[in-house]
Amino acid sequence: MIHMRQYNEFEKKNVRFLVDKQIQFATIQVTETGLKKSILDATAPVRAYFKECGIHDYETQPQGELGKRFIETYILTETSEHQTKTSLYRPITKKGDPRMWVNKVRGVEFLHVDDIFAIIALNGVLYTINLSTINIPKVYNSPIVTPLQDLIKQISTVKNSISEELLDLIKDRMSEWTVAERFADTGVGRTIETMLGIPMNADTTPDYKGIELKSHREASRVRNTLFTQSPEWAISRLKSGKEIVDEYGYIPAGYSNKTLHVTLSAGRPNPQGLGLLVAPQKGLLEADEFAMNPEDGSYPKIKDVAAWKLLKLHERLLIKHRETFWIDAETKIEGGKEYFRCTKILHTKNPIPSQFDVLLDQGQITVDFLLCRRSGGDTYSFKIKSSARSLLFPKSETYKLRGA
């Protein structure tokens, strides 16, 4: 796995400013080898960002020169902008690992070894800003109008208007008692989506104009679902949910066939002996079988079950939760129906992929297997404890709709 170095204090200030202004961006570090060869690795966050913004999908790109794509790009300095191109390609060699390069502009010294730059996509065009050298807050607050200042104001205005629009809709339509359209675990969430005109969301993209919606009942202490993602069967020992159920499933009361509804976490296996193992050296999250060692009480791994690529999980996280409304709802039961009203919203932005791995390893993020259900379809749900959300999402705001 490719790891970017930690931000220094100057870069942190720039990043915090962009996040506060609701600017979505990806970052890349310039390595010495990359600068010499004019090649940079398109990391998982960059690939996820390009795909989300409709810029490029590396997964469908052919390898070699014929598959190379060029995207119109502007290099932004503190006072000016310079038009160029960014090349996106997958070489013939090795596995065709995704690559990119921002073409240089004569007379503009933009990149240096070890610099970190931000990439912003807008209307099919890329804009690059050197986070290591440009004082972004100073440029933004300057009385001198610059292309960089204009870009940030343009994006920030649009993003603020969307979140304000969504907040107003929820306040207007759901801050008073509303009947849920179904008496079920998903009843409140589905009703909120219906009232906002959001269709059933089975894809990987956010719900409302780039904002994901997650709702739960105040009285419930359940974990919050981040996203669902099936294992990578090609690299897994067992090749389907059915094979997992055949080996580890059970027949519950009232059923005639095996099923498997269990939670997997790191640290301690569940009653079926299943648990999670974060293996960064392999770039994998593993679902494995464990057994207790009676001599020391530890739980060594005894058998592979299934696996996910961590890079793929990072992509899912970044696409699904670039910006999220976590909605708390107060509920009551009357006349055999459930009523709810929204009371509080946590507004989060820009999750940290490296923290995702840490929280998996700490058992704060778990995976639910819902396999061979009567309703059909296998689901692998990644869930986070409410108390751990602030560790995954560094920037958040809370809106109180009642009792403020």
PDB file of C-alpha atoms in Angstrom, residues 139-385:
ATOM      1  CA  VAL A 139      -5.149  34.189  -0.812  1.00  0.00           C
ATOM      2  CA  TYR A 140      -8.849  33.718  -0.055  1.00  0.00           C
ATOM      3  CA  ASN A 141      -8.995  36.678   2.344  1.00  0.00           C
ATOM      4  CA  SER A 142      -6.944  38.988   0.150  1.00  0.00           C
ATOM      5  CA  PRO A 143      -8.655  42.080  -1.349  1.00  0.00           C
ATOM      6  CA  ILE A 144      -6.977  41.114  -4.628  1.00  0.00           C
ATOM      7  CA  VAL A 145      -9.230  38.907  -6.742  1.00  0.00           C
ATOM      8  CA  THR A 146      -7.428  35.778  -8.003  1.00  0.00           C
ATOM      9  CA  PRO A 147      -8.446  32.592  -9.874  1.00  0.00           C
ATOM     10  CA  LEU A 148      -7.848  30.508  -6.727  1.00  0.00           C
ATOM     11  CA  GLN A 149     -10.052  32.784  -4.643  1.00  0.00           C
ATOM     12  CA  ASP A 150     -12.795  32.662  -7.299  1.00  0.00           C
ATOM     13  CA  LEU A 151     -12.697  28.851  -7.484  1.00  0.00           C
ATOM     14  CA  ILE A 152     -13.068  28.360  -3.725  1.00  0.00           C
ATOM     15  CA  LYS A 153     -15.918  30.891  -3.471  1.00  0.00           C
ATOM     16  CA  GLN A 154     -17.741  29.340  -6.422  1.00  0.00           C
ATOM     17  CA  ILE A 155     -17.630  25.775  -5.045  1.00  0.00           C
ATOM     18  CA  SER A 156     -18.277  26.794  -1.440  1.00  0.00           C
ATOM     19  CA  THR A 157     -21.394  28.745  -2.404  1.00  0.00           C
ATOM     20  CA  VAL A 158     -22.872  25.775  -4.257  1.00  0.00           C
ATOM     21  CA  LYS A 159     -22.055  23.272  -1.493  1.00  0.00           C
ATOM     22  CA  ASN A 160     -23.474  25.485   1.242  1.00  0.00           C
ATOM     23  CA  SER A 161     -26.661  26.022  -0.724  1.00  0.00           C
ATOM     24  CA  ILE A 162     -27.216  22.250  -1.125  1.00  0.00           C
ATOM     25  CA  SER A 163     -26.711  21.431   2.572  1.00  0.00           C
ATOM     26  CA  GLU A 164     -28.897  24.403   3.579  1.00  0.00           C
ATOM     27  CA  GLU A 165     -31.565  23.279   1.107  1.00  0.00           C
ATOM     28  CA  LEU A 166     -31.549  19.748   2.563  1.00  0.00           C
ATOM     29  CA  LEU A 167     -31.611  21.006   6.148  1.00  0.00           C
ATOM     30  CA  ASP A 168     -34.585  23.268   5.375  1.00  0.00           C
ATOM     31  CA  LEU A 169     -36.472  20.385   3.746  1.00  0.00           C
ATOM     32  CA  ILE A 170     -35.974  18.158   6.801  1.00  0.00           C
ATOM     33  CA  LYS A 171     -37.029  20.963   9.157  1.00  0.00           C
ATOM     34  CA  ASP A 172     -40.140  21.714   7.113  1.00  0.00           C
ATOM     35  CA  ARG A 173     -41.305  18.147   6.525  1.00  0.00           C
ATOM     36  CA  MET A 174     -40.031  16.010   9.394  1.00  0.00           C
ATOM     37  CA  SER A 175     -39.637  18.034  12.584  1.00  0.00           C
ATOM     38  CA  GLU A 176     -43.262  17.220  13.509  1.00  0.00           C
ATOM     39  CA  TRP A 177     -44.783  13.770  14.063  1.00  0.00           C
ATOM     40  CA  THR A 178     -44.920  11.765  10.833  1.00  0.00           C
ATOM     41  CA  VAL A 179     -46.179   8.217  10.303  1.00  0.00           C
ATOM     42  CA  ALA A 180     -43.573   5.758   9.015  1.00  0.00           C
ATOM     43  CA  GLU A 181     -44.608   4.078   5.783  1.00  0.00           C
ATOM     44  CA  ARG A 182     -43.722   0.665   7.199  1.00  0.00           C
ATOM     45  CA  PHE A 183     -43.327  -0.829  10.686  1.00  0.00           C
ATOM     46  CA  ALA A 184     -39.805  -2.175  10.245  1.00  0.00           C
ATOM     47  CA  ASP A 185     -36.160  -1.461  11.029  1.00  0.00           C
ATOM     48  CA  THR A 186     -35.881   0.529   7.796  1.00  0.00           C
ATOM     49  CA  GLY A 187     -39.264   2.262   8.179  1.00  0.00           C
ATOM     50  CA  VAL A 188     -38.010   5.636   9.419  1.00  0.00           C
ATOM     51  CA  GLY A 189     -35.114   5.902   6.975  1.00  0.00           C
ATOM     52  CA  ARG A 190     -37.177   4.859   3.979  1.00  0.00           C
ATOM     53  CA  THR A 191     -39.951   7.357   4.870  1.00  0.00           C
ATOM     54  CA  ILE A 192     -37.433  10.197   5.148  1.00  0.00           C
ATOM     55  CA  GLU A 193     -36.071   9.328   1.696  1.00  0.00           C
ATOM     56  CA  THR A 194     -39.585   9.134   0.227  1.00  0.00           C
ATOM     57  CA  MET A 195     -40.514  12.536   1.641  1.00  0.00           C
ATOM     58  CA  LEU A 196     -37.366  14.008   0.101  1.00  0.00           C
ATOM     59  CA  GLY A 197     -38.095  12.425  -3.273  1.00  0.00           C
ATOM     60  CA  ILE A 198     -35.153  10.025  -3.069  1.00  0.00           C
ATOM     61  CA  PRO A 199     -35.617   6.641  -4.817  1.00  0.00           C
ATOM     62  CA  MET A 200     -34.456   3.360  -3.271  1.00  0.00           C
ATOM     63  CA  ASN A 201     -30.662   3.710  -3.208  1.00  0.00           C
ATOM     64  CA  ALA A 202     -29.044   0.422  -4.200  1.00  0.00           C
ATOM     65  CA  ASP A 203     -25.976   1.936  -5.838  1.00  0.00           C
ATOM     66  CA  THR A 204     -22.751   3.292  -4.380  1.00  0.00           C
ATOM     67  CA  THR A 205     -23.486   7.002  -4.698  1.00  0.00           C
ATOM     68  CA  PRO A 206     -24.839   9.358  -2.010  1.00  0.00           C
ATOM     69  CA  ASP A 207     -28.560  10.037  -1.636  1.00  0.00           C
ATOM     70  CA  TYR A 208     -29.273  13.770  -2.035  1.00  0.00           C
ATOM     71  CA  LYS A 209     -27.190  15.827  -4.501  1.00  0.00           C
ATOM     72  CA  GLY A 210     -23.952  14.367  -3.141  1.00  0.00           C
ATOM     73  CA  ILE A 211     -25.061  14.160   0.516  1.00  0.00           C
ATOM     74  CA  GLU A 212     -25.608  10.727   2.061  1.00  0.00           C
ATOM     75  CA  LEU A 213     -28.474  10.294   4.543  1.00  0.00           C
ATOM     76  CA  LYS A 214     -28.285   7.954   7.543  1.00  0.00           C
ATOM     77  CA  SER A 215     -31.093   7.852  10.101  1.00  0.00           C
ATOM     78  CA  HIS A 216     -31.666   5.959  13.341  1.00  0.00           C
ATOM     79  CA  ARG A 217     -34.063   5.981  16.256  1.00  0.00           C
ATOM     80  CA  GLU A 218     -32.906   7.870  19.355  1.00  0.00           C
ATOM     81  CA  ALA A 219     -33.873   4.993  21.669  1.00  0.00           C
ATOM     82  CA  SER A 220     -31.859   2.516  19.601  1.00  0.00           C
ATOM     83  CA  ARG A 221     -28.245   1.816  20.458  1.00  0.00           C
ATOM     84  CA  VAL A 222     -27.561   0.044  17.177  1.00  0.00           C
ATOM     85  CA  ARG A 223     -24.497   0.781  15.109  1.00  0.00           C
ATOM     86  CA  ASN A 224     -24.725   3.015  12.045  1.00  0.00           C
ATOM     87  CA  THR A 225     -24.303   1.442   8.609  1.00  0.00           C
ATOM     88  CA  LEU A 226     -21.488   3.011   6.586  1.00  0.00           C
ATOM     89  CA  PHE A 227     -21.940   0.970   3.398  1.00  0.00           C
ATOM     90  CA  THR A 228     -22.316  -2.568   2.093  1.00  0.00           C
ATOM     91  CA  GLN A 229     -19.593  -4.333   0.142  1.00  0.00           C
ATOM     92  CA  SER A 230     -19.250  -7.970  -0.901  1.00  0.00           C
ATOM     93  CA  PRO A 231     -15.873  -9.703  -0.460  1.00  0.00           C
ATOM     94  CA  GLU A 232     -13.443 -10.073  -3.350  1.00  0.00           C
ATOM     95  CA  TRP A 233     -14.346 -13.644  -4.249  1.00  0.00           C
ATOM     96  CA  ALA A 234     -11.382 -14.049  -6.603  1.00  0.00           C
ATOM     97  CA  ILE A 235      -8.960 -13.794  -3.663  1.00  0.00           C
ATOM     98  CA  SER A 236     -11.188 -15.541  -1.100  1.00  0.00           C
ATOM     99  CA  ARG A 237     -11.051 -19.207  -0.085  1.00  0.00           C
ATOM    100  CA  LEU A 238     -14.830 -19.458  -0.127  1.00  0.00           C
ATOM    101  CA  LYS A 239     -16.306 -18.112  -3.343  1.00  0.00           C
ATOM    102  CA  SER A 240     -19.832 -17.054  -2.381  1.00  0.00           C
ATOM    103  CA  GLY A 241     -22.204 -16.354   0.479  1.00  0.00           C
ATOM    104  CA  LYS A 242     -23.693 -19.804  -0.061  1.00  0.00           C
ATOM    105  CA  GLU A 243     -20.307 -21.469   0.493  1.00  0.00           C
ATOM    106  CA  ILE A 244     -19.849 -19.464   3.707  1.00  0.00           C
ATOM    107  CA  VAL A 245     -23.300 -20.559   4.901  1.00  0.00           C
ATOM    108  CA  ASP A 246     -22.625 -24.183   3.953  1.00  0.00           C
ATOM    109  CA  GLU A 247     -19.542 -24.183   6.212  1.00  0.00           C
ATOM    110  CA  TYR A 248     -20.577 -21.884   9.064  1.00  0.00           C
ATOM    111  CA  GLY A 249     -24.364 -21.481   8.864  1.00  0.00           C
ATOM    112  CA  TYR A 250     -27.131 -22.749  11.119  1.00  0.00           C
ATOM    113  CA  ILE A 251     -30.862 -23.518  10.845  1.00  0.00           C
ATOM    114  CA  PRO A 252     -32.828 -21.093  13.061  1.00  0.00           C
ATOM    115  CA  ALA A 253     -36.216 -21.892  14.550  1.00  0.00           C
ATOM    116  CA  GLY A 254     -38.888 -21.766  11.889  1.00  0.00           C
ATOM    117  CA  TYR A 255     -36.425 -22.160   9.032  1.00  0.00           C
ATOM    118  CA  SER A 256     -35.881 -25.213   6.858  1.00  0.00           C
ATOM    119  CA  ASN A 257     -32.565 -24.121   5.377  1.00  0.00           C
ATOM    120  CA  LYS A 258     -29.262 -22.820   6.708  1.00  0.00           C
ATOM    121  CA  THR A 259     -28.687 -19.110   7.097  1.00  0.00           C
ATOM    122  CA  LEU A 260     -26.053 -16.888   8.722  1.00  0.00           C
ATOM    123  CA  HIS A 261     -26.907 -13.594  10.466  1.00  0.00           C
ATOM    124  CA  VAL A 262     -23.799 -12.665  12.483  1.00  0.00           C
ATOM    125  CA  THR A 263     -21.464  -9.803  13.366  1.00  0.00           C
ATOM    126  CA  LEU A 264     -17.726 -10.061  12.758  1.00  0.00           C
ATOM    127  CA  SER A 265     -15.222  -7.885  14.591  1.00  0.00           C
ATOM    128  CA  ALA A 266     -11.485  -7.816  15.203  1.00  0.00           C
ATOM    129  CA  GLY A 267     -10.081  -9.045  18.496  1.00  0.00           C
ATOM    130  CA  ARG A 268     -12.516 -11.766  19.477  1.00  0.00           C
ATOM    131  CA  PRO A 269     -14.391 -14.233  17.227  1.00  0.00           C
ATOM    132  CA  ASN A 270     -18.161 -14.731  17.350  1.00  0.00           C
ATOM    133  CA  PRO A 271     -19.815 -18.048  18.350  1.00  0.00           C
ATOM    134  CA  GLN A 272     -19.183 -19.421  14.861  1.00  0.00           C
ATOM    135  CA  GLY A 273     -15.465 -18.731  15.308  1.00  0.00           C
ATOM    136  CA  LEU A 274     -15.544 -15.942  12.716  1.00  0.00           C
ATOM    137  CA  GLY A 275     -13.793 -12.622  13.107  1.00  0.00           C
ATOM    138  CA  LEU A 276     -11.916  -9.896  11.248  1.00  0.00           C
ATOM    139  CA  LEU A 277      -8.189  -9.460  10.699  1.00  0.00           C
ATOM    140  CA  VAL A 278      -6.755  -6.218   9.307  1.00  0.00           C
ATOM    141  CA  ALA A 279      -3.684  -7.136   7.225  1.00  0.00           C
ATOM    142  CA  PRO A 280      -2.198  -3.857   5.876  1.00  0.00           C
ATOM    143  CA  GLN A 281       0.971  -5.620   4.742  1.00  0.00           C
ATOM    144  CA  LYS A 282      -1.216  -7.558   2.291  1.00  0.00           C
ATOM    145  CA  GLY A 283      -3.569  -4.670   1.657  1.00  0.00           C
ATOM    146  CA  LEU A 284      -6.480  -6.771   2.879  1.00  0.00           C
ATOM    147  CA  LEU A 285      -9.261  -7.010   5.406  1.00  0.00           C
ATOM    148  CA  GLU A 286      -9.808 -10.702   6.105  1.00  0.00           C
ATOM    149  CA  ALA A 287     -12.805 -12.590   7.467  1.00  0.00           C
ATOM    150  CA  ASP A 288     -11.188 -15.611   9.109  1.00  0.00           C
ATOM    151  CA  GLU A 289     -11.941 -18.511  11.393  1.00  0.00           C
ATOM    152  CA  PHE A 290     -10.227 -18.365  14.793  1.00  0.00           C
ATOM    153  CA  ALA A 291      -9.929 -20.773  17.710  1.00  0.00           C
ATOM    154  CA  MET A 292      -8.894 -20.100  21.293  1.00  0.00           C
ATOM    155  CA  ASN A 293      -5.466 -21.250  22.430  1.00  0.00           C
ATOM    156  CA  PRO A 294      -6.150 -22.773  25.887  1.00  0.00           C
ATOM    157  CA  GLU A 295      -2.571 -22.118  27.012  1.00  0.00           C
ATOM    158  CA  ASP A 296      -2.664 -18.321  26.809  1.00  0.00           C
ATOM    159  CA  GLY A 297      -6.292 -17.473  25.960  1.00  0.00           C
ATOM    160  CA  SER A 298      -5.350 -15.956  22.608  1.00  0.00           C
ATOM    161  CA  TYR A 299      -7.314 -16.497  19.394  1.00  0.00           C
ATOM    162  CA  PRO A 300      -4.969 -17.471  16.547  1.00  0.00           C
ATOM    163  CA  LYS A 301      -6.256 -17.658  12.995  1.00  0.00           C
ATOM    164  CA  ILE A 302      -6.805 -21.201  11.766  1.00  0.00           C
ATOM    165  CA  LYS A 303      -8.521 -20.761   8.395  1.00  0.00           C
ATOM    166  CA  ASP A 304      -9.166 -18.131   5.704  1.00  0.00           C
ATOM    167  CA  VAL A 305     -12.796 -17.434   4.862  1.00  0.00           C
ATOM    168  CA  ALA A 306     -13.105 -14.315   2.649  1.00  0.00           C
ATOM    169  CA  ALA A 307     -11.276 -11.046   2.009  1.00  0.00           C
ATOM    170  CA  TRP A 308     -11.712  -7.454   0.869  1.00  0.00           C
ATOM    171  CA  LYS A 309      -9.081  -5.159  -0.621  1.00  0.00           C
ATOM    172  CA  LEU A 310      -8.574  -2.234   1.737  1.00  0.00           C
ATOM    173  CA  LEU A 311      -8.157   0.136  -1.213  1.00  0.00           C
ATOM    174  CA  LYS A 312     -11.612  -0.853  -2.478  1.00  0.00           C
ATOM    175  CA  LEU A 313     -13.125  -0.245   0.953  1.00  0.00           C
ATOM    176  CA  HIS A 314     -11.449   3.169   1.101  1.00  0.00           C
ATOM    177  CA  GLU A 315     -12.986   4.023  -2.278  1.00  0.00           C
ATOM    178  CA  ARG A 316     -16.456   3.003  -1.069  1.00  0.00           C
ATOM    179  CA  LEU A 317     -16.064   5.107   2.074  1.00  0.00           C
ATOM    180  CA  LEU A 318     -14.902   8.204   0.218  1.00  0.00           C
ATOM    181  CA  ILE A 319     -17.589   7.986  -2.457  1.00  0.00           C
ATOM    182  CA  LYS A 320     -20.464   7.199  -0.100  1.00  0.00           C
ATOM    183  CA  HIS A 321     -19.558   9.551   2.751  1.00  0.00           C
ATOM    184  CA  ARG A 322     -17.877  12.592   1.254  1.00  0.00           C
ATOM    185  CA  GLU A 323     -20.670  14.479   3.030  1.00  0.00           C
ATOM    186  CA  THR A 324     -23.305  12.902   5.309  1.00  0.00           C
ATOM    187  CA  PHE A 325     -26.367  13.864   7.361  1.00  0.00           C
ATOM    188  CA  TRP A 326     -26.717  11.482  10.358  1.00  0.00           C
ATOM    189  CA  ILE A 327     -30.345  11.997  11.428  1.00  0.00           C
ATOM    190  CA  ASP A 328     -31.634  11.190  14.934  1.00  0.00           C
ATOM    191  CA  ALA A 329     -35.381  10.492  15.144  1.00  0.00           C
ATOM    192  CA  GLU A 330     -37.691  10.352  18.160  1.00  0.00           C
ATOM    193  CA  THR A 331     -40.352   7.642  17.756  1.00  0.00           C
ATOM    194  CA  LYS A 332     -43.639   6.500  19.304  1.00  0.00           C
ATOM    195  CA  ILE A 333     -46.191   3.764  18.619  1.00  0.00           C
ATOM    196  CA  GLU A 334     -49.899   4.632  18.337  1.00  0.00           C
ATOM    197  CA  GLY A 335     -52.703   2.528  16.893  1.00  0.00           C
ATOM    198  CA  GLY A 336     -50.298  -0.104  15.629  1.00  0.00           C
ATOM    199  CA  LYS A 337     -48.311   2.469  13.641  1.00  0.00           C
ATOM    200  CA  GLU A 338     -44.898   4.030  14.248  1.00  0.00           C
ATOM    201  CA  TYR A 339     -44.584   7.809  14.264  1.00  0.00           C
ATOM    202  CA  PHE A 340     -41.314   9.750  14.197  1.00  0.00           C
ATOM    203  CA  ARG A 341     -39.941  13.262  14.177  1.00  0.00           C
ATOM    204  CA  CYS A 342     -36.377  14.344  13.469  1.00  0.00           C
ATOM    205  CA  THR A 343     -34.628  15.889  16.465  1.00  0.00           C
ATOM    206  CA  LYS A 344     -30.956  16.271  15.607  1.00  0.00           C
ATOM    207  CA  ILE A 345     -28.607  16.041  12.624  1.00  0.00           C
ATOM    208  CA  LEU A 346     -24.837  15.436  12.688  1.00  0.00           C
ATOM    209  CA  HIS A 347     -23.318  16.829   9.480  1.00  0.00           C
ATOM    210  CA  THR A 348     -19.975  15.164   8.662  1.00  0.00           C
ATOM    211  CA  LYS A 349     -17.496  15.579   5.806  1.00  0.00           C
ATOM    212  CA  ASN A 350     -14.353  14.007   4.355  1.00  0.00           C
ATOM    213  CA  PRO A 351     -13.658  10.734   6.239  1.00  0.00           C
ATOM    214  CA  ILE A 352     -10.048   9.677   6.812  1.00  0.00           C
ATOM    215  CA  PRO A 353      -9.327   6.316   5.081  1.00  0.00           C
ATOM    216  CA  SER A 354      -6.395   5.458   7.355  1.00  0.00           C
ATOM    217  CA  GLN A 355      -8.672   5.870  10.382  1.00  0.00           C
ATOM    218  CA  PHE A 356     -11.081   3.392   8.818  1.00  0.00           C
ATOM    219  CA  ASP A 357      -8.384   0.697   9.104  1.00  0.00           C
ATOM    220  CA  VAL A 358      -7.572   1.670  12.691  1.00  0.00           C
ATOM    221  CA  LEU A 359     -11.225   1.551  13.750  1.00  0.00           C
ATOM    222  CA  LEU A 360     -11.641  -1.868  12.095  1.00  0.00           C
ATOM    223  CA  ASP A 361      -8.642  -3.128  14.053  1.00  0.00           C
ATOM    224  CA  GLN A 362     -10.052  -1.695  17.292  1.00  0.00           C
ATOM    225  CA  GLY A 363     -13.477  -3.272  16.790  1.00  0.00           C
ATOM    226  CA  GLN A 364     -15.182   0.128  16.414  1.00  0.00           C
ATOM    227  CA  ILE A 365     -16.135  -0.773  12.839  1.00  0.00           C
ATOM    228  CA  THR A 366     -17.621  -4.246  12.339  1.00  0.00           C
ATOM    229  CA  VAL A 367     -19.123  -6.275   9.498  1.00  0.00           C
ATOM    230  CA  ASP A 368     -22.554  -7.926   9.579  1.00  0.00           C
ATOM    231  CA  PHE A 369     -23.120 -11.024   7.464  1.00  0.00           C
ATOM    232  CA  LEU A 370     -26.794 -11.362   6.425  1.00  0.00           C
ATOM    233  CA  LEU A 371     -26.673 -14.444   4.219  1.00  0.00           C
ATOM    234  CA  CYS A 372     -29.321 -16.706   2.680  1.00  0.00           C
ATOM    235  CA  ARG A 373     -32.207 -14.606   3.990  1.00  0.00           C
ATOM    236  CA  ARG A 374     -35.820 -15.408   3.201  1.00  0.00           C
ATOM    237  CA  SER A 375     -36.095 -11.989   1.584  1.00  0.00           C
ATOM    238  CA  GLY A 376     -33.253 -12.966  -0.747  1.00  0.00           C
ATOM    239  CA  GLY A 377     -29.874 -11.391  -1.419  1.00  0.00           C
ATOM    240  CA  ASP A 378     -26.691 -11.564   0.611  1.00  0.00           C
ATOM    241  CA  THR A 379     -25.504  -8.414   2.415  1.00  0.00           C
ATOM    242  CA  TYR A 380     -22.152  -7.547   3.984  1.00  0.00           C
ATOM    243  CA  SER A 381     -22.735  -4.376   6.019  1.00  0.00           C
ATOM    244  CA  PHE A 382     -19.880  -2.290   7.413  1.00  0.00           C
ATOM    245  CA  LYS A 383     -21.115  -0.580  10.571  1.00  0.00           C
ATOM    246  CA  ILE A 384     -19.603   1.945  12.954  1.00  0.00           C
ATOM    247  CA  LYS A 385     -20.373   2.642  16.605  1.00  0.00           C
TER     248      LYS A 385
END
